[in-house]
XYZ file of C-alpha atoms in Angstrom:
680
model
C 139.853 18.451 118.304
C 143.383 18.573 120.125
C 146.526 17.028 118.213
C 147.548 13.888 119.652
C 151.027 13.257 120.723
C 152.806 11.324 118.091
C 153.636 7.654 118.607
C 157.031 7.614 117.071
C 157.886 10.292 119.726
C 157.598 8.638 122.500
C 160.832 8.102 124.207
C 161.724 4.593 125.177
C 158.966 2.170 126.746
C 159.806 -0.353 124.119
C 157.888 -3.225 125.510
C 154.599 -0.737 125.849
C 155.031 0.402 122.158
C 155.729 -3.372 120.937
C 152.190 -4.916 122.897
C 150.244 -1.956 121.371
C 151.441 -2.534 117.573
C 151.054 -6.222 117.989
C 147.419 -5.751 118.686
C 146.975 -3.122 116.104
C 148.209 -5.772 113.433
C 146.346 -8.684 115.213
C 143.075 -7.630 117.426
C 142.728 -11.342 118.033
C 145.999 -11.062 120.474
C 143.155 -9.920 122.983
C 144.201 -6.542 124.132
C 146.928 -5.198 126.251
C 146.874 -4.141 129.875
C 149.545 -1.778 130.879
C 150.755 -1.702 134.279
C 153.153 0.873 135.791
C 153.692 4.021 137.943
C 151.949 7.091 137.217
C 153.443 9.501 134.694
C 155.259 6.717 132.425
C 153.376 7.744 128.969
C 150.630 4.908 129.502
C 147.690 7.071 128.432
C 149.675 9.109 125.769
C 150.806 5.853 123.849
C 147.165 4.508 124.018
C 145.495 7.868 122.699
C 148.492 8.234 120.013
C 147.870 4.801 118.802
C 144.579 5.594 117.253
C 146.179 7.978 114.382
C 147.918 4.744 113.045
C 145.150 2.707 112.805
C 143.872 2.145 109.207
C 140.487 3.976 108.389
C 137.457 1.890 108.812
C 134.584 1.635 106.190
C 131.202 1.970 107.773
C 127.388 1.979 106.649
C 126.231 5.410 106.405
C 123.863 6.206 109.254
C 124.529 3.067 110.952
C 124.978 3.574 114.752
C 127.124 0.274 114.925
C 129.509 0.782 112.351
C 128.771 -1.951 110.275
C 131.029 -2.985 107.933
C 129.263 -2.222 104.022
C 131.205 -5.283 102.815
C 129.774 -7.408 105.455
C 127.092 -5.992 107.478
C 125.881 -7.485 110.768
C 122.507 -9.447 110.025
C 121.595 -8.873 113.649
C 122.380 -5.210 113.734
C 119.585 -3.100 115.482
C 119.887 -0.509 112.626
C 119.443 -3.078 110.157
C 118.971 -5.049 107.688
C 121.185 -2.514 105.615
C 120.656 -2.095 102.112
C 123.483 -2.473 99.618
C 125.044 0.958 99.409
C 128.539 2.407 99.179
C 130.328 2.968 102.442
C 132.154 5.722 103.889
C 135.344 5.818 105.569
C 136.086 7.454 108.671
C 139.032 7.362 111.228
C 139.496 4.702 113.716
C 138.008 5.857 117.038
C 139.470 5.717 120.526
C 136.641 5.317 123.269
C 137.198 6.226 126.664
C 135.552 4.216 129.557
C 135.350 6.471 132.586
C 135.735 4.541 135.954
C 132.537 6.144 137.041
C 130.530 4.809 133.991
C 127.291 3.125 134.687
C 126.403 -0.494 133.268
C 123.761 1.368 130.887
C 126.443 3.785 129.762
C 128.864 0.728 128.805
C 126.343 -1.582 126.947
C 123.492 0.662 126.075
C 119.969 1.395 127.623
C 116.381 0.693 126.473
C 113.595 2.953 126.658
C 111.582 0.835 129.022
C 108.610 3.341 128.779
C 108.381 3.124 125.007
C 108.908 -0.834 125.303
C 105.682 -1.291 127.587
C 103.347 1.259 126.031
C 104.615 0.798 122.189
C 106.313 -2.524 122.090
C 109.234 -1.369 120.187
C 112.831 -1.732 121.034
C 113.912 1.708 121.849
C 117.482 1.097 121.820
C 120.029 3.888 123.028
C 123.864 2.449 121.973
C 126.554 2.439 124.639
C 130.206 3.165 124.461
C 130.646 -0.733 123.250
C 128.773 0.072 120.084
C 131.174 3.254 119.620
C 134.250 1.452 120.140
C 133.198 -1.200 117.395
C 136.026 -1.797 115.152
C 138.257 0.715 117.157
C 140.134 1.053 120.444
C 138.338 0.992 123.729
C 140.763 2.422 126.422
C 140.047 1.937 130.126
C 142.158 3.818 132.361
C 142.732 2.786 135.820
C 140.862 -0.519 134.997
C 141.627 -1.938 138.228
C 139.314 0.766 139.906
C 136.605 -0.252 137.701
C 133.736 -2.018 139.139
C 133.950 -5.970 139.001
C 130.326 -6.070 137.070
C 131.367 -3.405 134.367
C 135.051 -5.564 133.947
C 132.960 -8.729 133.538
C 130.852 -7.181 131.059
C 133.562 -5.409 129.165
C 135.752 -8.747 128.926
C 132.985 -10.965 127.986
C 132.022 -8.670 125.128
C 135.586 -8.534 124.048
C 135.885 -12.346 124.124
C 132.675 -13.214 122.292
C 132.885 -10.063 119.934
C 129.295 -8.942 120.464
C 127.340 -7.138 123.077
C 124.058 -8.567 124.705
C 121.707 -6.567 126.471
C 118.787 -7.889 128.344
C 115.846 -5.628 129.918
C 112.977 -7.571 131.340
C 112.292 -9.767 128.472
C 113.515 -7.206 125.897
C 116.706 -8.328 124.290
C 119.179 -6.498 121.957
C 122.511 -7.750 120.536
C 125.094 -5.949 118.340
C 128.910 -6.647 117.344
C 131.367 -5.292 119.372
C 135.163 -6.018 118.265
C 137.460 -3.549 119.333
C 141.066 -3.610 120.479
C 141.005 -3.348 124.288
C 143.373 -1.578 126.394
C 143.556 -0.963 130.142
C 146.143 1.057 131.914
C 146.776 0.725 135.769
C 148.937 1.767 138.569
C 149.598 -1.405 140.702
C 149.655 0.934 143.874
C 146.256 1.710 143.783
C 145.011 -2.102 143.497
C 145.280 -5.246 141.538
C 142.941 -6.651 139.188
C 141.536 -10.508 139.950
C 143.598 -13.297 138.563
C 140.647 -14.172 136.613
C 140.091 -10.888 134.951
C 143.957 -10.634 134.471
C 143.785 -13.661 132.390
C 141.321 -12.008 129.853
C 143.993 -9.545 128.645
C 146.088 -10.999 126.003
C 149.128 -9.229 127.336
C 150.785 -7.412 129.934
C 153.457 -4.728 129.927
C 155.185 -3.255 132.793
C 156.428 0.410 132.401
C 158.683 2.476 134.773
C 160.113 5.883 134.252
C 163.819 5.722 133.034
C 166.815 6.212 135.136
C 169.076 7.267 132.779
C 169.540 11.063 132.854
C 169.911 11.759 129.002
C 166.736 9.895 128.034
C 164.540 11.881 130.857
C 165.872 15.153 129.482
C 164.995 13.875 126.033
C 161.421 13.133 127.384
C 161.212 16.406 128.914
C 162.367 18.342 125.778
C 159.914 17.052 123.465
C 156.842 17.312 125.843
C 157.568 21.115 126.339
C 158.031 21.446 122.506
C 154.516 19.412 122.187
C 152.732 21.638 124.724
C 154.269 24.813 123.000
C 153.425 23.699 119.365
C 151.627 20.488 119.034
C 150.506 20.926 115.377
C 154.158 22.257 114.511
C 155.463 19.135 116.809
C 153.261 16.639 115.070
C 154.246 17.904 111.752
C 158.088 17.130 112.472
C 156.978 13.435 113.316
C 154.556 13.128 110.288
C 157.001 11.142 108.203
C 157.846 8.626 110.764
C 153.937 8.170 111.688
C 153.235 7.735 108.143
C 156.004 5.001 107.717
C 154.682 3.076 111.007
C 151.009 3.269 109.540
C 152.242 1.697 106.207
C 153.976 -0.870 108.161
C 151.014 -1.847 110.376
C 148.957 -1.985 107.046
C 151.616 -4.361 105.565
C 151.852 -6.716 108.460
C 147.997 -7.023 108.590
C 148.314 -8.174 104.794
C 151.113 -10.480 105.506
C 149.424 -12.116 108.708
C 147.136 -14.649 106.893
C 150.113 -16.222 105.356
C 152.346 -16.473 108.455
C 153.077 -20.431 109.001
C 152.820 -21.735 112.626
C 154.646 -24.927 112.299
C 154.207 -27.935 114.885
C 157.797 -27.408 116.296
C 156.503 -23.687 117.160
C 153.464 -24.973 118.690
C 155.323 -27.595 121.031
C 157.239 -25.016 122.002
C 154.621 -22.680 123.138
C 152.661 -25.700 124.848
C 155.839 -26.645 126.554
C 156.682 -23.259 127.887
C 152.899 -23.000 129.217
C 153.364 -26.225 130.920
C 156.523 -25.327 132.374
C 155.326 -21.958 133.761
C 151.905 -23.987 135.315
C 149.470 -21.346 133.645
C 145.928 -22.234 134.272
C 143.814 -23.276 131.251
C 144.541 -22.984 127.657
C 144.144 -19.084 126.771
C 147.853 -18.653 127.268
C 148.821 -21.126 124.776
C 146.214 -19.560 122.115
C 147.507 -15.919 123.061
C 150.860 -16.916 122.685
C 150.403 -18.289 119.003
C 148.572 -15.278 117.976
C 151.411 -13.346 119.613
C 154.084 -15.066 117.837
C 152.278 -14.999 114.388
C 151.626 -11.214 114.809
C 155.509 -10.787 115.743
C 156.453 -12.529 112.367
C 154.000 -10.518 110.491
C 155.284 -7.156 112.093
C 159.011 -8.370 110.948
C 157.987 -9.043 107.655
C 158.424 -12.767 107.651
C 156.005 -15.936 107.138
C 157.080 -18.336 109.508
C 157.521 -18.110 113.068
C 160.779 -18.425 114.803
C 161.975 -19.448 118.432
C 162.510 -15.687 119.097
C 158.706 -14.897 118.344
C 157.982 -17.798 120.560
C 160.287 -16.246 123.337
C 158.880 -12.611 123.151
C 155.477 -13.746 123.081
C 156.094 -15.736 126.284
C 157.378 -12.798 127.711
C 154.505 -10.496 127.024
C 151.561 -13.046 127.371
C 152.525 -15.306 130.497
C 153.776 -13.166 133.392
C 150.427 -11.918 134.733
C 149.001 -15.485 134.271
C 151.335 -17.042 136.936
C 150.173 -14.792 140.053
C 148.045 -16.886 142.248
C 147.716 -13.758 145.097
C 148.338 -10.406 145.000
C 151.386 -10.994 146.824
C 153.147 -12.740 143.916
C 155.507 -10.624 142.018
C 154.934 -10.737 138.296
C 157.289 -11.502 135.845
C 159.129 -14.648 134.373
C 162.306 -16.351 134.936
C 163.878 -15.637 131.840
C 166.730 -18.802 132.306
C 164.004 -21.298 132.610
C 162.287 -19.843 129.632
C 165.459 -20.458 127.621
C 165.751 -23.887 129.163
C 162.332 -24.595 128.214
C 162.489 -23.604 124.714
C 165.781 -25.414 124.243
C 164.480 -28.899 125.611
C 161.077 -28.311 123.506
C 163.412 -28.133 120.401
C 163.997 -25.264 117.804
C 161.060 -24.697 115.344
C 161.393 -26.806 112.247
C 163.335 -25.002 109.245
C 164.672 -22.169 111.614
C 168.269 -21.499 112.619
C 168.545 -19.710 115.938
C 171.750 -18.102 115.022
C 170.447 -16.393 111.986
C 167.356 -15.201 112.940
C 165.816 -11.919 111.256
C 165.814 -8.794 113.213
C 162.656 -8.833 115.296
C 162.154 -4.998 114.003
C 162.194 -6.168 110.377
C 165.228 -4.391 109.558
C 169.141 -4.509 110.191
C 170.098 -0.987 111.071
C 171.321 -0.501 114.538
C 169.882 3.058 114.618
C 166.379 2.186 114.181
C 163.987 3.880 116.253
C 164.362 2.445 119.875
C 165.484 -1.088 119.296
C 164.347 -3.836 121.452
C 161.740 -4.916 119.286
C 159.539 -2.108 119.597
C 159.022 -1.792 115.746
C 159.340 1.998 115.469
C 161.089 2.645 111.979
C 164.185 4.460 111.663
C 164.007 8.163 112.322
C 165.483 11.121 110.308
C 168.862 12.746 111.923
C 167.610 15.866 113.785
C 167.145 16.958 117.242
C 164.454 14.777 118.073
C 165.982 11.394 117.767
C 165.389 8.982 120.645
C 168.700 8.754 122.482
C 169.846 5.497 123.186
C 168.295 3.130 126.069
C 170.178 3.799 129.519
C 169.741 2.003 132.792
C 165.857 2.004 132.642
C 165.662 -0.967 134.360
C 168.027 -0.387 137.275
C 167.153 -0.908 140.687
C 167.030 2.462 142.931
C 169.566 2.625 145.375
C 169.210 0.525 148.577
C 167.567 2.275 151.702
C 170.084 3.637 154.043
C 171.084 1.887 157.109
C 168.350 2.375 159.925
C 165.410 3.222 158.123
C 162.171 1.195 158.218
C 162.372 0.313 154.394
C 165.905 -1.546 154.871
C 164.725 -4.928 156.637
C 167.460 -6.768 158.751
C 169.249 -3.107 159.647
C 167.529 -2.328 162.750
C 168.143 1.231 164.004
C 167.841 2.777 167.538
C 167.827 -0.596 169.312
C 164.971 -1.859 167.513
C 164.657 -5.605 166.600
C 165.150 -7.068 163.348
C 161.641 -7.708 161.386
C 160.771 -11.510 161.077
C 159.030 -13.390 158.106
C 155.409 -13.682 158.622
C 154.181 -17.348 158.519
C 151.873 -18.667 156.059
C 148.789 -17.276 155.345
C 145.610 -19.154 155.740
C 141.859 -18.734 155.107
C 140.013 -16.395 157.488
C 136.563 -16.331 159.030
C 134.382 -13.772 157.225
C 134.434 -10.599 159.209
C 131.422 -8.048 158.160
C 130.170 -4.741 159.303
C 126.344 -5.055 160.499
C 123.664 -3.479 159.107
C 122.756 -2.459 155.495
C 125.148 -0.051 153.623
C 125.279 1.834 150.282
C 129.097 1.568 149.475
C 130.964 0.436 146.616
C 130.138 -2.841 145.163
C 132.365 -5.527 146.969
C 132.198 -8.949 148.732
C 132.095 -8.209 152.351
C 128.954 -6.659 154.220
C 125.277 -6.318 153.027
C 124.600 -3.208 151.072
C 121.903 -2.022 148.775
C 123.359 -2.223 145.284
C 122.463 -2.330 141.573
C 123.403 -5.904 141.316
C 121.984 -8.500 143.744
C 118.857 -10.282 144.624
C 115.571 -7.954 144.291
C 114.306 -7.319 147.695
C 111.317 -4.457 146.920
C 110.529 -1.511 144.493
C 110.661 2.205 144.676
C 110.050 5.386 142.389
C 113.135 5.948 140.428
C 115.577 8.727 141.522
C 116.818 10.309 138.292
C 117.174 7.674 135.354
C 115.699 4.421 135.564
C 118.312 1.451 135.346
C 116.253 -1.671 137.019
C 112.757 -2.267 136.166
C 110.620 -3.936 138.641
C 107.762 -5.211 136.378
C 105.395 -6.443 138.861
C 105.450 -3.079 140.812
C 105.156 -1.123 137.683
C 102.225 -3.179 136.290
C 100.606 -2.967 139.721
C 100.942 1.260 139.767
C 99.531 1.299 136.248
C 96.550 -0.743 136.432
C 94.202 1.252 138.585
C 94.268 4.039 136.090
C 93.682 1.995 132.751
C 89.922 3.213 132.457
C 90.851 6.871 132.989
C 93.537 6.734 130.688
C 90.874 5.317 127.728
C 92.666 2.135 127.327
C 90.789 0.617 124.311
C 93.265 -2.272 123.200
C 95.112 -5.022 124.995
C 98.161 -3.274 125.470
C 98.731 -1.514 128.898
C 98.841 2.263 129.167
C 102.047 3.119 131.105
C 103.022 6.509 132.337
C 106.415 7.708 133.523
C 104.707 8.076 137.059
C 103.956 4.149 137.114
C 107.474 3.067 136.700
C 109.192 1.444 139.732
C 112.873 0.903 140.410
C 113.926 -2.563 141.699
C 115.864 -2.375 144.947
C 118.328 -4.928 145.115
C 120.527 -6.135 147.931
C 124.242 -7.266 147.330
C 127.632 -6.817 148.957
C 129.679 -3.819 149.555
C 133.404 -3.524 149.905
C 134.401 -1.655 153.234
C 137.545 0.097 154.392
C 139.364 -2.283 156.764
C 141.820 -0.292 158.986
C 144.519 -2.389 160.632
C 146.038 -1.124 163.608
C 148.829 -3.563 164.953
C 150.661 -3.799 167.944
C 154.618 -3.505 167.095
C 156.049 -3.376 170.467
C 158.196 -5.446 172.598
C 155.554 -7.534 174.101
C 154.776 -8.665 170.788
C 158.217 -9.052 169.510
C 158.864 -12.726 170.563
C 160.341 -14.150 167.038
C 157.873 -17.289 166.859
C 154.807 -15.062 168.074
C 155.462 -11.869 165.800
C 155.578 -14.299 162.822
C 152.089 -15.921 163.429
C 150.673 -12.210 164.085
C 152.296 -11.330 160.529
C 150.929 -14.415 159.095
C 147.364 -13.763 160.496
C 147.342 -9.929 159.152
C 148.700 -11.176 155.765
C 145.765 -13.446 155.732
C 143.218 -10.855 156.615
C 144.822 -8.857 153.951
C 144.214 -11.802 151.385
C 140.429 -11.659 152.627
C 140.480 -7.856 151.915
C 141.710 -8.384 148.414
C 139.147 -11.266 147.580
C 136.363 -9.012 149.157
C 137.505 -5.750 147.065
C 138.146 -3.778 150.208
C 140.539 -0.786 150.799
C 142.819 -1.173 153.597
C 145.125 0.913 155.578
C 147.747 -0.008 158.413
C 148.598 1.921 161.425
C 151.287 0.713 163.923
C 152.322 1.743 167.285
C 155.415 1.117 169.483
C 157.657 2.787 171.826
C 156.189 6.383 172.263
C 153.885 6.945 169.422
C 151.754 5.614 166.397
C 152.348 5.966 162.848
C 150.340 5.450 159.687
C 152.338 2.748 157.998
C 149.869 2.966 154.868
C 147.202 5.247 154.009
C 144.086 3.776 152.868
C 144.734 2.407 149.783
C 143.037 -0.344 147.294
C 146.586 -1.870 147.108
C 146.818 -4.761 149.451
C 150.258 -5.950 148.228
C 151.712 -2.318 149.376
C 150.138 -3.285 152.731
C 151.820 -6.631 152.734
C 155.151 -5.024 151.928
C 155.111 -2.607 155.031
C 153.721 -5.709 157.318
C 156.990 -7.534 155.907
C 159.582 -5.015 156.820
C 157.585 -3.799 160.390
C 160.217 -3.164 162.810
C 159.338 -4.238 166.517
C 160.449 -3.102 170.001
C 159.590 -0.778 172.615
C 156.713 0.131 174.905
C 153.037 -0.285 174.034
C 151.275 2.893 173.379
C 147.722 1.159 172.652
C 145.865 4.367 173.201
C 148.179 6.376 170.482
C 147.264 3.590 167.949
C 143.516 3.976 168.534
C 143.655 7.614 168.483
C 145.662 7.641 165.120
C 143.210 4.827 163.720
C 140.457 7.775 164.744
C 142.221 10.454 162.992
C 142.435 8.310 159.950
C 138.810 7.073 159.812
C 137.696 10.817 160.464
C 139.127 11.830 157.109
C 138.417 8.834 155.264
C 134.377 9.397 156.174
C 134.792 12.960 154.755
C 136.567 11.505 151.465
C 134.265 8.605 150.887
C 131.216 8.909 153.478
C 129.212 5.719 151.707
C 132.366 3.438 152.404
C 131.669 2.001 155.991
C 134.925 1.271 157.964
C 135.780 -2.054 159.871
C 138.794 -1.746 162.662
C 140.678 -4.523 163.028
C 143.156 -4.293 166.192
C 145.953 -6.692 166.374
C 147.269 -6.927 170.036
C 147.584 -8.551 173.051
C 146.047 -5.825 174.889
C 148.831 -4.897 177.275
C 149.281 -1.139 177.677
C 152.424 0.573 178.947
C 154.122 3.932 179.113
C 152.774 7.298 180.399
C 150.520 7.525 183.421
C 147.403 5.314 183.384
C 147.826 3.352 179.772
C 145.012 0.913 180.284
C 142.286 3.659 181.335
C 143.625 5.854 178.547
C 143.149 2.981 175.826
C 139.639 2.604 177.258
C 138.730 5.878 176.667
C 140.143 5.743 173.165
C 138.132 2.393 172.721
C 134.971 4.241 173.633
C 135.720 7.053 171.296
C 135.292 4.547 168.658
C 132.232 3.328 170.021
C 130.630 6.458 170.016
C 130.987 7.122 166.378
C 129.546 3.508 165.404
C 132.618 2.047 164.154
C 132.528 -1.749 163.831
C 135.813 -3.466 165.214
C 137.035 -6.880 166.076
C 140.040 -7.422 167.974
C 142.727 -10.067 167.262
C 144.024 -11.289 170.691
C 147.473 -12.319 170.153
C 148.272 -13.499 174.005
C 149.765 -16.584 174.343
C 150.986 -18.754 177.292
C 149.618 -20.436 180.178
C 148.564 -17.211 182.217
C 146.276 -15.053 180.116
C 145.217 -11.465 181.508
C 142.154 -11.273 179.004
C 143.182 -7.645 178.241
C 142.483 -8.052 174.295
C 138.566 -8.991 175.437
C 138.347 -6.100 177.673
C 139.529 -3.773 174.919
C 137.130 -5.332 172.700
C 134.183 -4.796 175.018
C 135.285 -0.974 175.334
C 135.484 -0.775 171.595
C 132.083 -2.324 171.499
C 133.210 -4.891 169.030
C 134.096 -8.738 169.007
C 137.378 -10.638 170.276
C 138.695 -13.655 168.340
C 142.011 -15.623 169.154
C 144.470 -16.328 166.327
C 143.009 -19.805 166.305
C 139.740 -18.504 166.225
C 140.465 -16.528 163.078
C 140.803 -19.464 160.761
C 137.972 -20.674 158.661
C 138.452 -24.111 159.469
C 138.668 -23.744 163.464
C 135.673 -25.210 165.342
C 134.849 -21.971 166.974
C 131.866 -21.183 164.570
C 131.475 -20.338 160.962
C 131.267 -16.735 160.500
C 132.059 -14.105 163.213
C 129.533 -10.975 162.878
C 131.309 -7.795 164.118
C 129.097 -6.159 166.600
C 128.340 -2.524 165.883
C 129.521 -0.057 168.207
C 126.826 0.784 170.428
C 124.308 -1.499 169.343
C 121.862 -3.083 171.819
C 122.700 -6.700 172.763
């Protein structure tokens, strides 16, 4: 087993360390979601935390890690006779993004259940993680139904497995930690709310701190055991502090004044439901125990709000996370100070008064010995990068080359559902019909590989004609593996929605372009809710460009859209051909994800010889490959040329106006995109 990187050797990342340590002190806080760019020690910190957790006493031979002092009466391996327990280190169980439902919650041996009438249950990762840490890297890429199962188990402390009338329940209490890169897509707000705390991490901008990160990492890679030995004393001190805080936690007093501050803060920031209030109370209590105090202070409430509220205030993926700290301070002052506390004489949140303690800022790492591995002082980690130079696309309001300034988008609205026809087999989502693991049962087939969803009626029907030949004597049905039938189910899939946006001079009127951006923003929001991947191609002047390669991060697409420059000619054919190149590459990367091409234009094509005819040929190229498409007609005014509708015919798709795109318009309820080349 490889030696993990020491937790106390991590440089900076105070909020990340504090969030993890508070959950180690009080797992009731509800876990932590770590959001940040790649290469910021997210996974390193999570894996290092397990070495600090106290050892776990378990019943010998129990696959579900029952506590010998109070074994689970419903444990599938029970009942447990009284016996001395054994101790083992706390586990860190990693849930892969591509895991199946059976791998997460466990699987039943359906053949034995039908033929022998026994509950032959194989535990899953939730059972392995009981009384330990369950770590989900890239949790935003995990399928929604797996996230639902995971968070339900974390909330209830138990996992329930239901398979065709056979039910198994076992305890599943664990510290849930998820990490994600927001550039790869967001979690739904409902799922964000189920994580107790959220911390944002980013790479330091301080040169000395970055040098120290590299120095320590190279030293660890050269000699992991020796590097860990140099930090053993600090690791031991931190482990003892966690254990002491756990002992102190039940004695911490949460006064009425503190509860009033918590309730006032949650009300002021308009968070939904009551989960935020409960999480803040538990977090503030854990902060007090971590600092060695038996009473919660105003500083604890403030720190708890900064950890528990930012992700609960997001109403859609385009809202920036975070809290207005001035408003937070004002709310806490208006709610009144907690009883028997003095805001000017608060104990140090680290539990010590030394300024040279490891990291400061509430990370709770004990003071370190003098030596070459001392963490350098915090620098300008939170500083913003330098502004983009004038004339670049990333500098809104600074036009280059005579192009017009980007305009703000109009307010987004709820759009009609645009779907790809036919039956797909792509990743689970909410847009187009597909064969999926979850949904309504539509038939049965022989299983290909492991059986996951038994079709009971079809299995019985397949086994019934052979009962006499198999020597059936009793009431039980004699079932063989060849009789088993897999249920086929129909649900919804997510698609690749590729936007091709006309940014030419004909679209550049301020009011018109604002409406166009509002429409695209509305479609992006719809794509987020339906769990699609999105991409953005723009065309103007003499060429087209991929403004955003296909990604699950719709907020990145929205940011590119807001800074989109306009002006110049209309190379419509170039935009369509660029989109064709993008789709060709994506078909190789993910052949099961079906594309939906959304062209936002007024249909005018200028520049070069025969621009309209060339655009028509590019459209027919998409049609020949079966790409489903829709053209959002942005033409305005009394005189309309109908060029966008003609382009839709060349694409073999559907044309909708901006008004028809709204879900509340009277032009119909749903626009199903016509498949390219499909017979009328």
